[in-house]
JSON list of C-alpha atoms and ligand atoms in Angstrom, two decimals:
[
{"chain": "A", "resi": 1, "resn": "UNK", "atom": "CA", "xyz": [-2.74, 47.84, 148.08]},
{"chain": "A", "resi": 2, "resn": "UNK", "atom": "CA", "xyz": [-2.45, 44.09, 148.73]},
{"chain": "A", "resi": 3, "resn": "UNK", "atom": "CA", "xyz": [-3.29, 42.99, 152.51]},
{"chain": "A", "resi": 4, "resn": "UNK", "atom": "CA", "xyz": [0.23, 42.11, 153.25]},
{"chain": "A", "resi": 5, "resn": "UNK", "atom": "CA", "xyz": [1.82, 45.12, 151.81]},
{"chain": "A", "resi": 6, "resn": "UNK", "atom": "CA", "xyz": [2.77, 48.48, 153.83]},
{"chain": "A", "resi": 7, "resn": "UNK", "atom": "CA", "xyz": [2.39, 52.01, 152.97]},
{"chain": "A", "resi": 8, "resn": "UNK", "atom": "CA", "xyz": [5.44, 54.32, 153.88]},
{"chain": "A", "resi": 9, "resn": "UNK", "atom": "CA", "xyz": [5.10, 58.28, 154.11]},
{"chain": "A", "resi": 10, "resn": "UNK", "atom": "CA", "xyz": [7.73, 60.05, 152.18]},
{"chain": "A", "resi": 11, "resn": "UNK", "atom": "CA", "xyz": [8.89, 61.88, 155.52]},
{"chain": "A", "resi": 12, "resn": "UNK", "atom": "CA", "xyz": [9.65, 58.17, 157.05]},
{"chain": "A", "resi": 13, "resn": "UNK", "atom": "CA", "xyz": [11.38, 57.04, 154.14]},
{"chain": "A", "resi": 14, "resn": "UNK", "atom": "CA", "xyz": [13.66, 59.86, 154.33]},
{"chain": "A", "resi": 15, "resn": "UNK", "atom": "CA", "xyz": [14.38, 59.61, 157.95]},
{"chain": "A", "resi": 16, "resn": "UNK", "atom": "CA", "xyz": [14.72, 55.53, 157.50]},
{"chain": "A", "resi": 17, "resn": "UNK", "atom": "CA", "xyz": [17.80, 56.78, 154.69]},
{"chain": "A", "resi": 18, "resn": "UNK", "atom": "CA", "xyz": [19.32, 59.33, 157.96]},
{"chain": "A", "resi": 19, "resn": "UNK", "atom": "CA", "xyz": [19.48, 56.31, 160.64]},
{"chain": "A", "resi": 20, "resn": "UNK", "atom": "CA", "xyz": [20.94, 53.93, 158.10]},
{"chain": "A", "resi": 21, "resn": "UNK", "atom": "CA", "xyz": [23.33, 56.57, 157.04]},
{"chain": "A", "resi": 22, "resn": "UNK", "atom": "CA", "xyz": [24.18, 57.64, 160.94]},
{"chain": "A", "resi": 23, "resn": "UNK", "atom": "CA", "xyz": [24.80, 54.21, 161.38]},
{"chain": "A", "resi": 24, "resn": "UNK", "atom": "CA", "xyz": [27.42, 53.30, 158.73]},
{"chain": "A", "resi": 25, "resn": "UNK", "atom": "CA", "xyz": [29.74, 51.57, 158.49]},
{"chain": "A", "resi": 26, "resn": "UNK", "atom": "CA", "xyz": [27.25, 48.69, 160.46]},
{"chain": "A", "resi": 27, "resn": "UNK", "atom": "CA", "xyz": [23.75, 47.23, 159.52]},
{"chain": "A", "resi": 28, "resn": "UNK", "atom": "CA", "xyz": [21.01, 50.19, 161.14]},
{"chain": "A", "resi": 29, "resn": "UNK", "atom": "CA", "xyz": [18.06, 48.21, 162.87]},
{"chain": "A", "resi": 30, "resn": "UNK", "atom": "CA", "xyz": [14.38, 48.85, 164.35]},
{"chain": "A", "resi": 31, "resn": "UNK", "atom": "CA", "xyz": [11.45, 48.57, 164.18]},
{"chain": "A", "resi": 32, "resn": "UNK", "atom": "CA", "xyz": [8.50, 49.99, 161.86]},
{"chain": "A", "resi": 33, "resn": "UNK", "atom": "CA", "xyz": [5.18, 51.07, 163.90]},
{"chain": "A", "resi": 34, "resn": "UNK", "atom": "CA", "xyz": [1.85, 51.73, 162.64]},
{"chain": "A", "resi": 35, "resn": "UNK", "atom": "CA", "xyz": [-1.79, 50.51, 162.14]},
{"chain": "A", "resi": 36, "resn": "UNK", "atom": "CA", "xyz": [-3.59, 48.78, 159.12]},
{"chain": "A", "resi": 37, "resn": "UNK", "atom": "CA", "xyz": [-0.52, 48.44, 157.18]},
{"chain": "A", "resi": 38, "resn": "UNK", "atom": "CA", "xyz": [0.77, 52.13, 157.28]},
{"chain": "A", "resi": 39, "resn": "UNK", "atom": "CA", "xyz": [3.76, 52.75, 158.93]},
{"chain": "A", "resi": 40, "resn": "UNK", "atom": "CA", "xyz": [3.23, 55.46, 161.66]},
{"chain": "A", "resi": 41, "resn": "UNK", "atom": "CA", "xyz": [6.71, 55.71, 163.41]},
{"chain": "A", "resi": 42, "resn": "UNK", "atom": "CA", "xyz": [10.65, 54.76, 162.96]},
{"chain": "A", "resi": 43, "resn": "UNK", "atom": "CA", "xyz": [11.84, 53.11, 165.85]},
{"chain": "A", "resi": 44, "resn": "UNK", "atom": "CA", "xyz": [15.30, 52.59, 165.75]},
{"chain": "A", "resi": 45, "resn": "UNK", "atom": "CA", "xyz": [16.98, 49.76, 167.78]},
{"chain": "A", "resi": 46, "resn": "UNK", "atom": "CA", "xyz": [20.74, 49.53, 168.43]},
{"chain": "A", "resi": 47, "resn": "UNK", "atom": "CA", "xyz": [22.24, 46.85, 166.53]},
{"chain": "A", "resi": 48, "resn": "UNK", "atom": "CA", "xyz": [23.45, 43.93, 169.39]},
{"chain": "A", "resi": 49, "resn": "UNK", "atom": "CA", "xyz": [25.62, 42.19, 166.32]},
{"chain": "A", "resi": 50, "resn": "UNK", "atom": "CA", "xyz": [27.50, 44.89, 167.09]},
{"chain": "A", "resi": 51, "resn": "UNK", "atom": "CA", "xyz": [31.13, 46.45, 164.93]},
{"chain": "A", "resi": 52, "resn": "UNK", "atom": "CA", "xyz": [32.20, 42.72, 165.08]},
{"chain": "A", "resi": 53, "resn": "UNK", "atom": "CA", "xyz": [29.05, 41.55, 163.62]},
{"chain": "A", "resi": 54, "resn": "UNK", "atom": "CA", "xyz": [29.78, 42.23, 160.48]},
{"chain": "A", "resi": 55, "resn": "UNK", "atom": "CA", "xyz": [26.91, 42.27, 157.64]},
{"chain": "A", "resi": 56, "resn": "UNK", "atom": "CA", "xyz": [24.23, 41.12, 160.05]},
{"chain": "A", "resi": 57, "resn": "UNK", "atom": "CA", "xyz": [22.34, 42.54, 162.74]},
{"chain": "A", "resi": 58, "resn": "UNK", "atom": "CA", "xyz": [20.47, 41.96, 165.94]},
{"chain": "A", "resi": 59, "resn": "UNK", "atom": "CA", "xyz": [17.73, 43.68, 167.47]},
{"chain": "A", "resi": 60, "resn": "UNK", "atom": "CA", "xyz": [18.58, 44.95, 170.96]},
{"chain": "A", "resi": 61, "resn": "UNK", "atom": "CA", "xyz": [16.38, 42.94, 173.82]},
{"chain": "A", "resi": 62, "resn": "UNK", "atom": "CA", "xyz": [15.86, 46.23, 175.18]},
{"chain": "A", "resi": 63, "resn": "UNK", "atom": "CA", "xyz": [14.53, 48.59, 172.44]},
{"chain": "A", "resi": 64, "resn": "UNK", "atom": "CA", "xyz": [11.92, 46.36, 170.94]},
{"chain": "A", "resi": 65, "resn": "UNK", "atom": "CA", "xyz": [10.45, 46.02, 174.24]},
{"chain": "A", "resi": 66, "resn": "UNK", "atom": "CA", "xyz": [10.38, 49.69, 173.87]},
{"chain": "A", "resi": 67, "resn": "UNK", "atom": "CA", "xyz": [8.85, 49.81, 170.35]},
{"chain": "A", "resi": 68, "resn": "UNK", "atom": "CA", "xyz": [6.65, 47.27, 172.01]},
{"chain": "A", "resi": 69, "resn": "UNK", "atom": "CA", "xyz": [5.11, 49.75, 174.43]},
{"chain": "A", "resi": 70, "resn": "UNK", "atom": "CA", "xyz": [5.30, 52.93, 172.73]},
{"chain": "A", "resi": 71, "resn": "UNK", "atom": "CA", "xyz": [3.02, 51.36, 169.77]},
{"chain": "A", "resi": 72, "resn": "UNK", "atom": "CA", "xyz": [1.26, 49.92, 172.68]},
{"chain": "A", "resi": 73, "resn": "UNK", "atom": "CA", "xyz": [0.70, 53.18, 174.18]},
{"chain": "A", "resi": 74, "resn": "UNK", "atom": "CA", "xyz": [-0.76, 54.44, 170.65]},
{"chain": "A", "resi": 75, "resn": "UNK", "atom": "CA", "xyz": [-2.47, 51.73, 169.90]},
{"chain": "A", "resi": 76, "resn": "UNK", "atom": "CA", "xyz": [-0.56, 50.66, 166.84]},
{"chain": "A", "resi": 77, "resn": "UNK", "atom": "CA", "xyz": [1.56, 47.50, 166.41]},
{"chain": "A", "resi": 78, "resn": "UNK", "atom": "CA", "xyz": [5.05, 46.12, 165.27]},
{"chain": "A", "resi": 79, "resn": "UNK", "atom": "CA", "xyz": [4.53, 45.88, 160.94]},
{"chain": "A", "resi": 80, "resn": "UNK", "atom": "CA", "xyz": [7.76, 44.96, 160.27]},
{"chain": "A", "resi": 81, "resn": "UNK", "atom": "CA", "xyz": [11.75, 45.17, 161.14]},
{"chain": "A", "resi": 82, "resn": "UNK", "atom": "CA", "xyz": [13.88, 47.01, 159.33]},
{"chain": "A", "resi": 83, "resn": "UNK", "atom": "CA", "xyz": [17.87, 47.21, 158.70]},
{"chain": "A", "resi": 84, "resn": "UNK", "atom": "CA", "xyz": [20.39, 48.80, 156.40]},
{"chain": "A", "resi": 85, "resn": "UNK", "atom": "CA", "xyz": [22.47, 46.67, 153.59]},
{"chain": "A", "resi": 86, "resn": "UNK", "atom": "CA", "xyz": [25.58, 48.95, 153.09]},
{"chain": "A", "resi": 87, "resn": "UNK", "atom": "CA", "xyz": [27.22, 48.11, 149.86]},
{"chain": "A", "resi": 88, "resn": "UNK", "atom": "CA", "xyz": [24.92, 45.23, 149.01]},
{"chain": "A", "resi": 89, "resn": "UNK", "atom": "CA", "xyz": [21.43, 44.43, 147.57]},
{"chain": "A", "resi": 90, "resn": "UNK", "atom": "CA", "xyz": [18.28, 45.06, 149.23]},
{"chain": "A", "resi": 91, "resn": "UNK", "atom": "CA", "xyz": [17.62, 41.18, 149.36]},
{"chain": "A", "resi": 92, "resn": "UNK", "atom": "CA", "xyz": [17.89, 38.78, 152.74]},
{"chain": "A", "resi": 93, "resn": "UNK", "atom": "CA", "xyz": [21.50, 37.26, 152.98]},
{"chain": "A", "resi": 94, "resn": "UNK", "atom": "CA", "xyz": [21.39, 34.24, 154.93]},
{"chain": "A", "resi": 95, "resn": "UNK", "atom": "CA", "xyz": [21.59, 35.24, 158.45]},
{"chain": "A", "resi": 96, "resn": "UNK", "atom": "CA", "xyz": [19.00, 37.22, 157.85]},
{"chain": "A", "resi": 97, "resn": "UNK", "atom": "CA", "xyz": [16.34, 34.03, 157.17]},
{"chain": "A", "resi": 98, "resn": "UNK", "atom": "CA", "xyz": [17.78, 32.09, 159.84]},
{"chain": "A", "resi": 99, "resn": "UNK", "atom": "CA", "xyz": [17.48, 35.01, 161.99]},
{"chain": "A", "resi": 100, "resn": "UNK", "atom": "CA", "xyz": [13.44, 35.68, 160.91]},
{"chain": "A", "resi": 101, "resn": "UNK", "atom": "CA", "xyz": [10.56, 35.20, 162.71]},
{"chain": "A", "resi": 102, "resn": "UNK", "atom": "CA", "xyz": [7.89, 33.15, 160.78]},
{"chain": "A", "resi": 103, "resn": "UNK", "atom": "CA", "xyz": [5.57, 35.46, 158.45]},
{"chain": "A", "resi": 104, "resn": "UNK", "atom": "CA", "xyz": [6.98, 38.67, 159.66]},
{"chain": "A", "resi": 105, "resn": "UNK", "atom": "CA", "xyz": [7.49, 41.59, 157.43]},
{"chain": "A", "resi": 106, "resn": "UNK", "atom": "CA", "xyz": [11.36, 42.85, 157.04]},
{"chain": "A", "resi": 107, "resn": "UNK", "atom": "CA", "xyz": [12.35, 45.99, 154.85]},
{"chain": "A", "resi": 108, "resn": "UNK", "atom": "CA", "xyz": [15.86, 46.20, 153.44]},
{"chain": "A", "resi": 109, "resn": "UNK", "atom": "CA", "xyz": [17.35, 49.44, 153.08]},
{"chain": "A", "resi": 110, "resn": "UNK", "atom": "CA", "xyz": [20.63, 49.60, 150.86]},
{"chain": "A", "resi": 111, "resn": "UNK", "atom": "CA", "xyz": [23.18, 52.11, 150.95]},
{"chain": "A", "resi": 112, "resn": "UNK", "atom": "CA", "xyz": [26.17, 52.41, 148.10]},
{"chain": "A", "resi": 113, "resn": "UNK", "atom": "CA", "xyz": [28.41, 54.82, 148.95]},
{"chain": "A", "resi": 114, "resn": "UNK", "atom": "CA", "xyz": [26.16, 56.55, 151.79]},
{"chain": "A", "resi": 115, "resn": "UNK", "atom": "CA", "xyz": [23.64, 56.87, 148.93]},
{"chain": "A", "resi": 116, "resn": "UNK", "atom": "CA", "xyz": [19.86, 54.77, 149.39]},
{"chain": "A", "resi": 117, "resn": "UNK", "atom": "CA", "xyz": [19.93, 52.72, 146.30]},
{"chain": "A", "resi": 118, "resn": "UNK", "atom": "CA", "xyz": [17.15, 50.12, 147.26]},
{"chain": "A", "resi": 119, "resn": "UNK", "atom": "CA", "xyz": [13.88, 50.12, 149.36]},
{"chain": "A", "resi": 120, "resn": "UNK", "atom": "CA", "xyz": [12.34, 46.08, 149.45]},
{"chain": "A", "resi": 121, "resn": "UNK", "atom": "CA", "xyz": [9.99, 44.79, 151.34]},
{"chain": "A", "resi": 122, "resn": "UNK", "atom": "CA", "xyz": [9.91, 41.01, 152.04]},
{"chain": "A", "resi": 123, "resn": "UNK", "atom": "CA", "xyz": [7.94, 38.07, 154.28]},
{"chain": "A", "resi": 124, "resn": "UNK", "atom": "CA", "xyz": [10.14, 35.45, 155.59]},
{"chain": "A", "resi": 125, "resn": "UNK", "atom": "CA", "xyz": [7.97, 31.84, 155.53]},
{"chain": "A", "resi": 126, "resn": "UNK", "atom": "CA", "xyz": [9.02, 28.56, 155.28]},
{"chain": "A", "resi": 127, "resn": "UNK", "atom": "CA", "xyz": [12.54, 29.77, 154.73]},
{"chain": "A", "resi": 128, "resn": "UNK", "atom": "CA", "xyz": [12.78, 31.53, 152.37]},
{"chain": "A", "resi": 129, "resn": "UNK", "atom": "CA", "xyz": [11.39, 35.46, 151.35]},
{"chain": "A", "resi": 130, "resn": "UNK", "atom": "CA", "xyz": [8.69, 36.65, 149.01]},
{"chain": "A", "resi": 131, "resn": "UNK", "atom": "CA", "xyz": [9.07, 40.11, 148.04]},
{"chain": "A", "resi": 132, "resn": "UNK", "atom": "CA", "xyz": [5.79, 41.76, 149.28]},
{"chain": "A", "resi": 133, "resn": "UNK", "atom": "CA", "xyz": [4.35, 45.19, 147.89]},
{"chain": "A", "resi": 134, "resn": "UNK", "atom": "CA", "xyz": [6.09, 48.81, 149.43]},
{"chain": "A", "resi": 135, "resn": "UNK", "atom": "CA", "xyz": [4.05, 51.78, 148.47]},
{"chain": "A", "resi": 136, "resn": "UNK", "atom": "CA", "xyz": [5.25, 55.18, 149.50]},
{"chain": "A", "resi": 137, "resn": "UNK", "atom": "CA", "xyz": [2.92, 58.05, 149.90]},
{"chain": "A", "resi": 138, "resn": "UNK", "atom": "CA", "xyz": [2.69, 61.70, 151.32]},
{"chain": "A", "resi": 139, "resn": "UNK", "atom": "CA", "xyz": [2.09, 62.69, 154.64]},
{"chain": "A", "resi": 140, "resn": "UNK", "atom": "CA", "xyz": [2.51, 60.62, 157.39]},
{"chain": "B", "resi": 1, "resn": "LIG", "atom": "ZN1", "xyz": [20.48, 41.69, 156.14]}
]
């Protein structure tokens, strides 16, 4: 695996496709927890764009201080964030790379019809995204 890429466990990527889906019709959002580029925990975050917001989202203040100290707690750190596309491609939409913080990882999840179509990983630099390596795996 490259440096910059992350492993996901099967069981993570399935429960990543039940919070998007819970979330529907808005954009799902979290964070992804782990160590050495394998993704440990979901930590879902409710989405401060809120029903108004439309396609974008906003991590609430509150839960990634959360995510902050339960991977604290563990030992492991923030990888990436994550949100849901419904009905569009897994690629960042604008507000999305204004809304980045330099070099960090963000995986798209989208949904068509409830249905995961698309799993991307992507680093946000110098504004714009690079599609960076996802592998999935067993176990978690
Ligand atoms: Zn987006």
């Amino acid at each position: 695996m490259k440096a910059d890429g992350l492993l996901l466990p099967a069981e993570l990527s399935r429960e990543l496709v039940r919070v998007a889906r819970a979330a529907l019709p808005q954009e799902a959002c979290g964070l992804l927890l782990g160590v050495d580029g394998r993704v440990r925990a979901i930590h879902p975050a409710r989405n401060r764009a809120g029903a108004e917001g439309g396609r974008r989202f906003e991590l609430h203040p509150v839960d990634l201080m959360r995510a902050e100290e339960r991977a604290r707690e563990r030992g492991w750190s923030l990888l990436a964030v994550y949100h849901s596309h419904p009905e569009a491609p897994a690629v960042p939409s604008r507000s999305d790379l204004e809304g980045a913080l330099p070099g960090c990882l963000q995986l798209i999840l989208s949904l068509r019809g409830g249905r995961p179509t698309d799993l991307r990983l992507w680093r946000y630099a110098g504004g714009r995204a690079v599609r960076v390596e996802l592998a999935e795996c067993s176990g978690v």
